[in-house]
Amino acid sequence: MVEFEVKSKKQTIGKKKGQTVYYAVPKSNQHMTLDALCDMIMDETSLSRGDVMNTLITLGKMACRSLKMGASVDLGDLGSLRIYFPPKMMDDMKDVTAATLKTPKIIFTPKAKMREAAHAAEVSVDNPARKKEKSLTPAPKEKENKEENGPVAG
């Protein structure tokens, strides 16, 4: 589960300039270590820890090699990686050169299974303002099933 808390800030631009706005931010960034990932892969397959580590290290090297060549990398059900060079907008066509390209970015495009997993993630927002609101209006009590003046064991 991803837990969020409410933060506030004063807007400096846009329609809400000068207004205090509220937004949700993750409380902590949950992180799966490489060791934990290796353990999970070992549990699901017949591979040894060394096999898993070698495969992941080699995958990283091959992905870097492919990206250096400008090729995208298909990672199966995970998605794909590609390199993207944001361009600078030039006034004259003659001014467009390799030097006018900005720092390259690596774009990850998830496949459907990954997107579905992201949509299925459980989230909760710890919002003190909503808790106070709920505590002011007590929840209706359910009727208790008590037998009044019924048989008494004794």
Tab-separated table of C-alpha atoms in Angstrom:
chain	number	residue	atom	x	y	z
A	1	MET	CA	0.000	0.000	0.000
A	2	VAL	CA	1.206	3.490	-0.830
A	3	GLU	CA	0.468	5.893	2.010
A	4	PHE	CA	0.179	9.627	1.379
A	5	GLU	CA	0.078	12.689	3.606
A	6	VAL	CA	-1.317	16.130	2.869
A	7	LYS	CA	1.074	19.042	2.255
A	8	SER	CA	0.367	22.657	1.452
A	9	LYS	CA	2.093	25.428	-0.436
A	10	LYS	CA	1.328	28.899	-1.683
A	11	GLN	CA	0.869	29.068	-5.461
A	12	THR	CA	3.138	31.572	-7.200
A	13	ILE	CA	1.700	31.324	-10.728
A	14	GLY	CA	-1.517	30.456	-12.524
A	15	LYS	CA	-5.188	30.850	-11.636
A	16	LYS	CA	-4.586	30.112	-7.971
A	17	LYS	CA	-1.675	32.570	-7.546
A	18	GLY	CA	-1.372	33.644	-3.900
A	19	GLN	CA	-3.754	30.924	-2.747
A	20	THR	CA	-2.722	28.125	-0.401
A	21	VAL	CA	-3.265	24.792	-2.139
A	22	TYR	CA	-3.155	21.275	-0.717
A	23	TYR	CA	-1.860	18.104	-2.337
A	24	ALA	CA	-0.984	14.504	-1.477
A	25	VAL	CA	2.650	13.330	-1.318
A	26	PRO	CA	3.936	9.842	-0.468
A	27	LYS	CA	4.947	9.462	3.189
A	28	SER	CA	7.942	7.346	2.236
A	29	ASN	CA	9.364	5.880	-0.922
A	30	GLN	CA	9.081	2.129	-0.636
A	31	HIS	CA	12.090	0.504	-2.224
A	32	MET	CA	12.789	-3.097	-3.164
A	33	THR	CA	16.478	-3.912	-2.931
A	34	LEU	CA	18.320	-5.971	-5.518
A	35	ASP	CA	18.774	-8.717	-2.913
A	36	ALA	CA	15.040	-8.815	-2.214
A	37	LEU	CA	14.301	-8.951	-5.944
A	38	CYS	CA	16.821	-11.796	-6.360
A	39	ASP	CA	15.190	-13.702	-3.494
A	40	MET	CA	11.746	-13.308	-5.085
A	41	ILE	CA	13.009	-14.487	-8.489
A	42	MET	CA	14.764	-17.455	-6.861
A	43	ASP	CA	11.504	-18.418	-5.091
A	44	GLU	CA	9.539	-18.297	-8.357
A	45	THR	CA	12.101	-20.080	-10.563
A	46	SER	CA	14.760	-22.791	-10.433
A	47	LEU	CA	17.560	-20.230	-10.879
A	48	SER	CA	20.321	-19.789	-8.335
A	49	ARG	CA	21.223	-16.416	-6.802
A	50	GLY	CA	24.318	-16.243	-9.030
A	51	ASP	CA	22.253	-16.952	-12.154
A	52	VAL	CA	19.760	-14.229	-11.257
A	53	MET	CA	22.452	-11.665	-10.427
A	54	ASN	CA	24.404	-12.440	-13.617
A	55	THR	CA	21.258	-12.111	-15.697
A	56	LEU	CA	20.313	-8.753	-14.168
A	57	ILE	CA	23.873	-7.396	-14.504
A	58	THR	CA	24.025	-8.550	-18.126
A	59	LEU	CA	20.594	-7.058	-18.839
A	60	GLY	CA	21.866	-3.694	-17.578
A	61	LYS	CA	24.972	-3.899	-19.755
A	62	MET	CA	22.997	-4.912	-22.867
A	63	ALA	CA	20.435	-2.170	-22.282
A	64	CYS	CA	23.238	0.438	-21.999
A	65	ARG	CA	24.898	-0.884	-25.146
A	66	SER	CA	21.619	-0.759	-27.093
A	67	LEU	CA	20.749	2.729	-25.872
A	68	LYS	CA	24.235	3.993	-26.852
A	69	MET	CA	23.540	2.740	-30.369
A	70	GLY	CA	20.181	4.561	-30.346
A	71	ALA	CA	18.123	1.356	-30.298
A	72	SER	CA	15.083	0.812	-28.091
A	73	VAL	CA	15.098	-2.173	-25.731
A	74	ASP	CA	12.057	-4.456	-25.486
A	75	LEU	CA	11.780	-5.879	-21.954
A	76	GLY	CA	8.847	-8.217	-22.609
A	77	ASP	CA	5.909	-7.782	-20.231
A	78	LEU	CA	7.754	-5.003	-18.404
A	79	GLY	CA	7.760	-2.573	-21.318
A	80	SER	CA	10.466	-0.880	-23.329
A	81	LEU	CA	13.318	1.598	-22.920
A	82	ARG	CA	14.324	4.191	-25.464
A	83	ILE	CA	16.555	7.222	-25.556
A	84	TYR	CA	15.098	10.663	-26.246
A	85	PHE	CA	17.018	13.837	-27.063
A	86	PRO	CA	14.877	16.931	-26.358
A	87	PRO	CA	15.583	19.502	-29.075
A	88	LYS	CA	16.258	23.218	-28.636
A	89	MET	CA	13.957	25.337	-30.777
A	90	MET	CA	16.020	27.318	-33.261
A	91	ASP	CA	14.933	30.312	-35.356
A	92	ASP	CA	16.780	29.214	-38.485
A	93	MET	CA	16.996	25.751	-40.041
A	94	LYS	CA	20.772	26.141	-40.558
A	95	ASP	CA	21.268	26.487	-36.786
A	96	VAL	CA	19.915	22.989	-36.013
A	97	THR	CA	22.876	20.701	-35.227
A	98	ALA	CA	23.784	17.896	-32.848
A	99	ALA	CA	24.935	20.609	-30.408
A	100	THR	CA	21.363	21.979	-30.234
A	101	LEU	CA	20.104	18.746	-28.699
A	102	LYS	CA	19.576	18.873	-24.929
A	103	THR	CA	20.674	16.263	-22.393
A	104	PRO	CA	19.279	12.865	-23.412
A	105	LYS	CA	16.548	11.231	-21.360
A	106	ILE	CA	15.721	7.548	-21.013
A	107	ILE	CA	12.016	6.900	-21.507
A	108	PHE	CA	10.406	3.789	-20.022
A	109	THR	CA	7.097	2.830	-21.624
A	110	PRO	CA	5.293	0.165	-19.604
A	111	LYS	CA	3.243	-2.604	-21.239
A	112	ALA	CA	-0.410	-3.216	-20.352
A	113	LYS	CA	0.347	-5.570	-17.426
A	114	MET	CA	2.559	-2.950	-15.780
A	115	ARG	CA	-0.043	-0.209	-16.281
A	116	GLU	CA	-2.724	-2.488	-14.820
A	117	ALA	CA	-0.505	-3.186	-11.801
A	118	ALA	CA	-0.044	0.561	-11.266
A	119	HIS	CA	-3.812	1.148	-11.444
A	120	ALA	CA	-4.386	-1.697	-8.977
A	121	ALA	CA	-1.986	-0.305	-6.351
A	122	GLU	CA	-3.695	0.302	-3.019
A	123	VAL	CA	-3.461	3.886	-1.790
A	124	SER	CA	-4.527	5.755	1.317
A	125	VAL	CA	-4.295	9.428	2.225
A	126	ASP	CA	-3.710	10.380	5.860
A	127	ASN	CA	-5.750	13.579	5.965
A	128	PRO	CA	-6.164	15.024	9.490
A	129	ALA	CA	-8.814	17.486	8.279
A	130	ARG	CA	-11.072	14.645	7.158
A	131	LYS	CA	-10.529	12.712	10.386
A	132	LYS	CA	-11.650	15.717	12.458
A	133	GLU	CA	-14.693	16.108	10.221
A	134	LYS	CA	-15.671	12.469	10.714
A	135	SER	CA	-15.169	12.585	14.497
A	136	LEU	CA	-17.598	15.535	14.780
A	137	THR	CA	-20.434	13.474	13.333
A	138	PRO	CA	-20.684	10.157	15.158
A	139	ALA	CA	-21.539	7.108	13.112
A	140	PRO	CA	-25.073	5.807	13.611
A	141	LYS	CA	-25.198	2.940	16.060
A	142	GLU	CA	-26.536	-0.368	14.844
A	143	LYS	CA	-29.408	-1.887	16.772
A	144	GLU	CA	-28.237	-4.585	19.065
A	145	ASN	CA	-29.968	-7.951	18.917
A	146	LYS	CA	-30.755	-8.398	22.566
A	147	GLU	CA	-33.570	-10.480	23.844
A	148	GLU	CA	-35.248	-8.512	26.535
A	149	ASN	CA	-37.095	-10.443	29.210
A	150	GLY	CA	-36.227	-13.675	27.450
A	151	PRO	CA	-35.045	-16.927	28.940
A	152	VAL	CA	-32.216	-16.692	31.422
A	153	ALA	CA	-29.779	-19.516	31.874
A	154	GLY	CA	-28.801	-20.025	35.324
